[in-house]
Amino acid sequence: MSKVFVIAQGGGPTAVINQTVAGAAIAARQRHPGAKVLGARHGVRGIRDGNFIDLSDLSERDLRRIGDTPNAALGSTRDKPDEKYCARILEQLRTASADAFIYIGGNDTAGTLQILSAGGDGKMAFIHAPKTIDNDLVENDHTPGFISAALFIANAFLSMDLDFRALPGIYVGIVMGRHAGFLTASAAAWQRDASDGPHLVYVPERPFSIDRLLDDVRDVRQKYGRCVVAMSEGVTTADGRPLVESLIGGGLERDAHGNVQLSTGDLGLAVQASLSKTFPGVRARVDTFGYLPRAFAGTISDVDRREAFEVGAFAVAASENGSCSVAVQNEHGNTTLKLVPLEAVAGKTRLMPPDFLDPTENRISEVGMAYLSRLLPPPPDIFSPFV
Amino acid sequence: MSKVFVIAQGGGPTAVINQTVAGAAIAARQRHPGAKVLGARHGVRGIRDGNFIDLSDLSERDLRRIGDTPNAALGSTRDKPDEKYCARILEQLRTASADAFIYIGGNDTAGTLQILSAGGDGKMAFIHAPKTIDNDLVENDHTPGFISAALFIANAFLSMDLDFRALPGIYVGIVMGRHAGFLTASAAAWQRDASDGPHLVYVPERPFSIDRLLDDVRDVRQKYGRCVVAMSEGVTTADGRPLVESLIGGGLERDAHGNVQLSTGDLGLAVQASLSKTFPGVRARVDTFGYLPRAFAGTISDVDRREAFEVGAFAVAASENGSCSVAVQNEHGNTTLKLVPLEAVAGKTRLMPPDFLDPTENRISEVGMAYLSRLLPPPPDIFSPFV
């Protein structure tokens, strides 16, 4: 009997998550002629509801076109299935005679697969294919989707630094990232020396103080006549509370899990108010980037595209040996794909290593810069010698 | 005696404003061997203060590298010179023995040149080279800087529409534009049919009502299961007040001219609150794009680059016949450069023609779509057939 693969996408879309679908579908058909490849609409929700798309007869060309399209072409979901939901998923996967379920997502996705694997009969393989712009999966050097999002951020801060050379002032760009600062750090990827922005980088991994920010901004302005700041939406004060909560207090929107909604603009307005009060008459601007970076069609990295595709193909090969998580690792500067147990990744958050930050200043260290320049393409040729 | 050209940049930077500097400097040297080309640091402020950069000896390669760099390489200014300030500028231009002053900017810039021209002795030429992402100069079909900013917006809404196909809900992107809606309209440039976002477009040219928005959103959600909205920061209610003022009331920041500060995030939060109240439990997200679109290094249009360069070269040729404004016009689908009097452009604002909007729905009309597709590159190949 021919093999049956089920593929689904979970969590926030990325610029290259469809490459992983394409890579898996193409590899499944190549390795297992006659294989049936089912896409689940809107992640596990589609499996629960028996809402499948048959990808088996799509041409390779169409699969590659889907791969080149940003965002989740099968649809995604924020559902975090409990035991009962998982039991229903298992039932539907059995009804579909699935040999393997490849679920593309972050650490929550790996967690769902861990529950499914524990509840299964051992015959079906549950494979986690990594994806997240937050770059916060343990066991991974970097994750598909991160490089493209980082490329948006690098372009944004390059441009904003040039903007604030032309019309001096203070600029703060607020970047997605509740716990991990990798994406915010990528603001520095194309910095040539200390005079280039972002002059200051604040990430969730280091306790944040608004007074320290204001002091830092004052120092940078004295040196360079302007100040460009990259700040994670998730920066937290020393008491462990999100900055936005410390600045505004109650009345903030919370999501279904009780988390304060970040990147809505509240934090931006609060920071703007602090800057205007401390630096009256100085041009000060805070932009909250929001969703723009995560799957922007104009800044998709070729490396990211290729790696995301390979992760999909590798997931199919991996499924022949039981459940696991695909990990994107680095060996001597080369990206290699490995298999790790689901429990090694599930529910865990990888933070930015402490040595990515300068020990005393709020800047990216040489170690952090080397990491970014290994992943991102080189900067465009910028020549602006006068201001 | 060899000719002396002074070049300056005014107002908000764009992705291609340096192309105009490069085009002017290269043309000045080609047409007038031995010509002296002075760049003024930070616009008219640099002239007032005698703060010049000698561009005469830069290699053509370096000038072209400056051209390819986004934002204003000479520095810019928000100064709007009064009579006294203008007298000082004239004095400094005479001291520099300037034959022509080429000032790159919007309608305020043309206004400054008009004052200077009236105060001059008729021997010096004052040339306005157009530039604005707002695309709001009369006599122009479009303005250098607009196409690149529009390309960012088109990419952003393409990506956000795919995002909200994957995870349905309501998305609002707030785009720069106090009076003219061209840039917001460019959100629709890559729309293939009515089911593609942005499903709704609100511009300053048409009175805005929050109740109408909420009704429109309800209708669109019923049809397509999601709703993507492009909104100008400058939308105004029927009483002529900016929407943000109507929604929030007092306490808003105002700039030196008494205008409410737009795109700070206030409007976004107010719209978000209205959506959350009207559509409880529905994923709703408002992003304020802020400064990101105006000179983003990752989405610079080749057509825009070339036209901005040609505008600079044309300004030099024009200076041989006295003061004027360079206008980018359209003849039978081809872009041509013309000369118009400074007073035709100075201080005037071109709004989006009424027929760019559907007469009853808040959408871009076929006429508007034809305009956008004439200027912007074709969309990337998007294939997302399942959601």
PDB file of C-alpha atoms in Angstrom, chain A residues 11-13 41-42 53 55 58 62 65-66 69-78 152 155-156 158-160 162-168 171 176 253 262-266 269 272 276 283 285-292 294-299 380-387, chain B residues 11-13 41-42 53 55 58 62 65-66 69-78 152 155-156 158-160 162-168 171 176 253 262-266 269 272 276 283 285-292 294-299 380-387:
ATOM      1  CA  GLY A  11       1.576  29.445  14.587  1.00  0.00           C
ATOM      2  CA  GLY A  12       2.579  32.712  12.952  1.00  0.00           C
ATOM      3  CA  PRO A  13       3.303  32.566   9.219  1.00  0.00           C
ATOM      4  CA  ARG A  41      -6.268  23.281   6.414  1.00  0.00           C
ATOM      5  CA  HIS A  42      -5.400  25.577   9.323  1.00  0.00           C
ATOM      6  CA  ILE A  53      -6.301  19.242   0.699  1.00  0.00           C
ATOM      7  CA  LEU A  55      -1.469  17.730  -2.708  1.00  0.00           C
ATOM      8  CA  LEU A  58      -0.123  19.003  -7.918  1.00  0.00           C
ATOM      9  CA  ASP A  62       2.887  24.390  -8.703  1.00  0.00           C
ATOM     10  CA  ARG A  65       5.248  28.220  -6.774  1.00  0.00           C
ATOM     11  CA  ILE A  66       3.476  27.616  -3.464  1.00  0.00           C
ATOM     12  CA  THR A  69       4.784  32.390  -1.857  1.00  0.00           C
ATOM     13  CA  PRO A  70       5.196  33.872   1.624  1.00  0.00           C
ATOM     14  CA  ASN A  71       2.870  33.030   4.533  1.00  0.00           C
ATOM     15  CA  ALA A  72       1.074  29.771   5.296  1.00  0.00           C
ATOM     16  CA  ALA A  73      -0.635  28.522   2.127  1.00  0.00           C
ATOM     17  CA  LEU A  74      -2.418  25.666   3.941  1.00  0.00           C
ATOM     18  CA  GLY A  75      -3.662  28.107   6.578  1.00  0.00           C
ATOM     19  CA  SER A  76      -2.429  28.171  10.155  1.00  0.00           C
ATOM     20  CA  THR A  77      -3.885  28.001  13.669  1.00  0.00           C
ATOM     21  CA  ARG A  78      -3.194  29.233  17.193  1.00  0.00           C
ATOM     22  CA  PHE A 152      13.630  43.072   6.851  1.00  0.00           C
ATOM     23  CA  ASN A 155      17.015  46.912   5.911  1.00  0.00           C
ATOM     24  CA  ALA A 156      14.730  48.902   8.212  1.00  0.00           C
ATOM     25  CA  LEU A 158      19.936  50.736   7.773  1.00  0.00           C
ATOM     26  CA  SER A 159      17.294  53.013   6.257  1.00  0.00           C
ATOM     27  CA  MET A 160      16.248  54.620   9.534  1.00  0.00           C
ATOM     28  CA  LEU A 162      20.353  57.115   7.149  1.00  0.00           C
ATOM     29  CA  ASP A 163      17.043  58.953   7.711  1.00  0.00           C
ATOM     30  CA  PHE A 164      18.256  60.213  11.073  1.00  0.00           C
ATOM     31  CA  ARG A 165      21.627  61.217   9.623  1.00  0.00           C
ATOM     32  CA  ALA A 166      19.684  63.421   7.201  1.00  0.00           C
ATOM     33  CA  LEU A 167      17.303  64.846   9.819  1.00  0.00           C
ATOM     34  CA  PRO A 168      18.939  64.296  13.227  1.00  0.00           C
ATOM     35  CA  TYR A 171      14.536  57.003  16.585  1.00  0.00           C
ATOM     36  CA  MET A 176       8.553  41.526  17.726  1.00  0.00           C
ATOM     37  CA  GLU A 253      -5.303  44.143  26.575  1.00  0.00           C
ATOM     38  CA  LEU A 262       2.576  43.367  22.780  1.00  0.00           C
ATOM     39  CA  SER A 263       3.382  45.475  19.709  1.00  0.00           C
ATOM     40  CA  THR A 264      -0.045  47.090  19.708  1.00  0.00           C
ATOM     41  CA  GLY A 265       1.517  50.530  19.906  1.00  0.00           C
ATOM     42  CA  ASP A 266       1.028  51.065  23.663  1.00  0.00           C
ATOM     43  CA  LEU A 269       3.489  55.688  22.816  1.00  0.00           C
ATOM     44  CA  GLN A 272       7.691  58.331  22.918  1.00  0.00           C
ATOM     45  CA  SER A 276       9.632  63.877  24.587  1.00  0.00           C
ATOM     46  CA  ARG A 283      12.845  65.217  16.992  1.00  0.00           C
ATOM     47  CA  ARG A 285      10.075  59.106  16.729  1.00  0.00           C
ATOM     48  CA  VAL A 286       8.984  55.645  17.823  1.00  0.00           C
ATOM     49  CA  ASP A 287       7.757  53.134  15.232  1.00  0.00           C
ATOM     50  CA  THR A 288       6.254  49.791  16.212  1.00  0.00           C
ATOM     51  CA  PHE A 289       7.032  47.443  13.319  1.00  0.00           C
ATOM     52  CA  GLY A 290       4.206  45.044  14.216  1.00  0.00           C
ATOM     53  CA  TYR A 291       3.548  42.242  11.737  1.00  0.00           C
ATOM     54  CA  LEU A 292       5.427  43.793   8.806  1.00  0.00           C
ATOM     55  CA  ARG A 294       7.488  38.437   9.651  1.00  0.00           C
ATOM     56  CA  ALA A 295       6.617  37.500   6.077  1.00  0.00           C
ATOM     57  CA  PHE A 296       7.367  40.596   3.976  1.00  0.00           C
ATOM     58  CA  ALA A 297       7.361  39.617   0.298  1.00  0.00           C
ATOM     59  CA  GLY A 298      10.108  42.120  -0.564  1.00  0.00           C
ATOM     60  CA  THR A 299      12.907  40.765   1.646  1.00  0.00           C
ATOM     61  CA  PRO A 380      23.984  46.910  -0.037  1.00  0.00           C
ATOM     62  CA  ASP A 381      26.738  49.335  -1.040  1.00  0.00           C
ATOM     63  CA  ILE A 382      25.998  52.376   1.109  1.00  0.00           C
ATOM     64  CA  PHE A 383      27.979  55.548   0.463  1.00  0.00           C
ATOM     65  CA  SER A 384      26.863  58.558   2.442  1.00  0.00           C
ATOM     66  CA  PRO A 385      30.059  60.376   3.436  1.00  0.00           C
ATOM     67  CA  PHE A 386      28.731  63.818   4.339  1.00  0.00           C
ATOM     68  CA  VAL A 387      26.320  63.542   7.258  1.00  0.00           C
TER      69      VAL A 387
ATOM     70  CA  GLY B  11      11.941  67.768   3.649  1.00  0.00           C
ATOM     71  CA  GLY B  12      11.556  64.062   4.319  1.00  0.00           C
ATOM     72  CA  PRO B  13      14.141  61.784   2.715  1.00  0.00           C
ATOM     73  CA  ARG B  41      24.534  70.489   4.198  1.00  0.00           C
ATOM     74  CA  HIS B  42      20.990  70.119   5.561  1.00  0.00           C
ATOM     75  CA  ILE B  53      30.440  70.244   0.477  1.00  0.00           C
ATOM     76  CA  LEU B  55      31.165  67.714  -5.023  1.00  0.00           C
ATOM     77  CA  LEU B  58      34.117  63.354  -6.675  1.00  0.00           C
ATOM     78  CA  ASP B  62      31.284  57.801  -6.165  1.00  0.00           C
ATOM     79  CA  ARG B  65      27.202  55.214  -5.337  1.00  0.00           C
ATOM     80  CA  ILE B  66      25.741  58.180  -3.453  1.00  0.00           C
ATOM     81  CA  THR B  69      22.119  55.092  -1.360  1.00  0.00           C
ATOM     82  CA  PRO B  70      18.657  55.832   0.059  1.00  0.00           C
ATOM     83  CA  ASN B  71      17.879  58.937   2.140  1.00  0.00           C
ATOM     84  CA  ALA B  72      19.347  62.427   1.874  1.00  0.00           C
ATOM     85  CA  ALA B  73      23.148  62.168   1.705  1.00  0.00           C
ATOM     86  CA  LEU B  74      23.642  65.939   1.931  1.00  0.00           C
ATOM     87  CA  GLY B  75      21.342  66.078   4.956  1.00  0.00           C
ATOM     88  CA  SER B  76      17.899  67.635   4.929  1.00  0.00           C
ATOM     89  CA  THR B  77      15.950  70.255   6.857  1.00  0.00           C
ATOM     90  CA  ARG B  78      12.417  71.094   7.922  1.00  0.00           C
ATOM     91  CA  PHE B 152       6.993  49.000   0.010  1.00  0.00           C
ATOM     92  CA  ASN B 155       4.629  44.408  -0.680  1.00  0.00           C
ATOM     93  CA  ALA B 156       3.301  45.056   2.815  1.00  0.00           C
ATOM     94  CA  LEU B 158       0.323  41.588  -0.318  1.00  0.00           C
ATOM     95  CA  SER B 159       2.057  39.976   2.658  1.00  0.00           C
ATOM     96  CA  MET B 160      -0.550  41.029   5.211  1.00  0.00           C
ATOM     97  CA  LEU B 162      -1.674  36.352   2.830  1.00  0.00           C
ATOM     98  CA  ASP B 163      -1.073  36.486   6.599  1.00  0.00           C
ATOM     99  CA  PHE B 164      -4.777  37.031   7.225  1.00  0.00           C
ATOM    100  CA  ARG B 165      -5.723  34.273   4.800  1.00  0.00           C
ATOM    101  CA  ALA B 166      -3.614  31.944   6.948  1.00  0.00           C
ATOM    102  CA  LEU B 167      -4.968  33.226  10.288  1.00  0.00           C
ATOM    103  CA  PRO B 168      -8.267  34.991   9.557  1.00  0.00           C
ATOM    104  CA  TYR B 171      -6.042  43.868   9.704  1.00  0.00           C
ATOM    105  CA  MET B 176       1.614  58.130   5.855  1.00  0.00           C
ATOM    106  CA  GLU B 253       0.844  66.152  20.390  1.00  0.00           C
ATOM    107  CA  LEU B 262       0.075  61.753  12.865  1.00  0.00           C
ATOM    108  CA  SER B 263       1.327  58.168  12.657  1.00  0.00           C
ATOM    109  CA  THR B 264       2.508  58.180  16.254  1.00  0.00           C
ATOM    110  CA  GLY B 265       0.332  55.183  17.052  1.00  0.00           C
ATOM    111  CA  ASP B 266      -2.557  57.104  18.677  1.00  0.00           C
ATOM    112  CA  LEU B 269      -4.783  52.309  19.168  1.00  0.00           C
ATOM    113  CA  GLN B 272      -7.969  48.912  17.411  1.00  0.00           C
ATOM    114  CA  SER B 276     -12.232  45.060  19.467  1.00  0.00           C
ATOM    115  CA  ARG B 283      -8.419  38.614  15.811  1.00  0.00           C
ATOM    116  CA  ARG B 285      -4.615  43.973  14.421  1.00  0.00           C
ATOM    117  CA  VAL B 286      -3.691  47.553  13.573  1.00  0.00           C
ATOM    118  CA  ASP B 287      -0.141  48.386  12.452  1.00  0.00           C
ATOM    119  CA  THR B 288       1.050  51.957  11.972  1.00  0.00           C
ATOM    120  CA  PHE B 289       3.761  51.785   9.302  1.00  0.00           C
ATOM    121  CA  GLY B 290       5.360  55.069  10.379  1.00  0.00           C
ATOM    122  CA  TYR B 291       8.629  55.977   8.669  1.00  0.00           C
ATOM    123  CA  LEU B 292       9.411  52.486   7.343  1.00  0.00           C
ATOM    124  CA  ARG B 294       9.597  56.218   2.891  1.00  0.00           C
ATOM    125  CA  ALA B 295      13.160  55.169   2.141  1.00  0.00           C
ATOM    126  CA  PHE B 296      13.315  51.419   2.769  1.00  0.00           C
ATOM    127  CA  ALA B 297      16.548  50.051   1.307  1.00  0.00           C
ATOM    128  CA  GLY B 298      14.932  46.726   0.354  1.00  0.00           C
ATOM    129  CA  THR B 299      12.256  47.995  -2.049  1.00  0.00           C
ATOM    130  CA  PRO B 380       5.716  38.555  -7.634  1.00  0.00           C
ATOM    131  CA  ASP B 381       4.225  35.212  -8.672  1.00  0.00           C
ATOM    132  CA  ILE B 382       1.836  34.431  -5.813  1.00  0.00           C
ATOM    133  CA  PHE B 383       0.199  31.019  -5.713  1.00  0.00           C
ATOM    134  CA  SER B 384      -1.848  30.292  -2.634  1.00  0.00           C
ATOM    135  CA  PRO B 385      -4.897  28.398  -3.854  1.00  0.00           C
ATOM    136  CA  PHE B 386      -6.150  26.829  -0.626  1.00  0.00           C
ATOM    137  CA  VAL B 387      -7.094  29.545   1.862  1.00  0.00           C
TER     138      VAL B 387
END
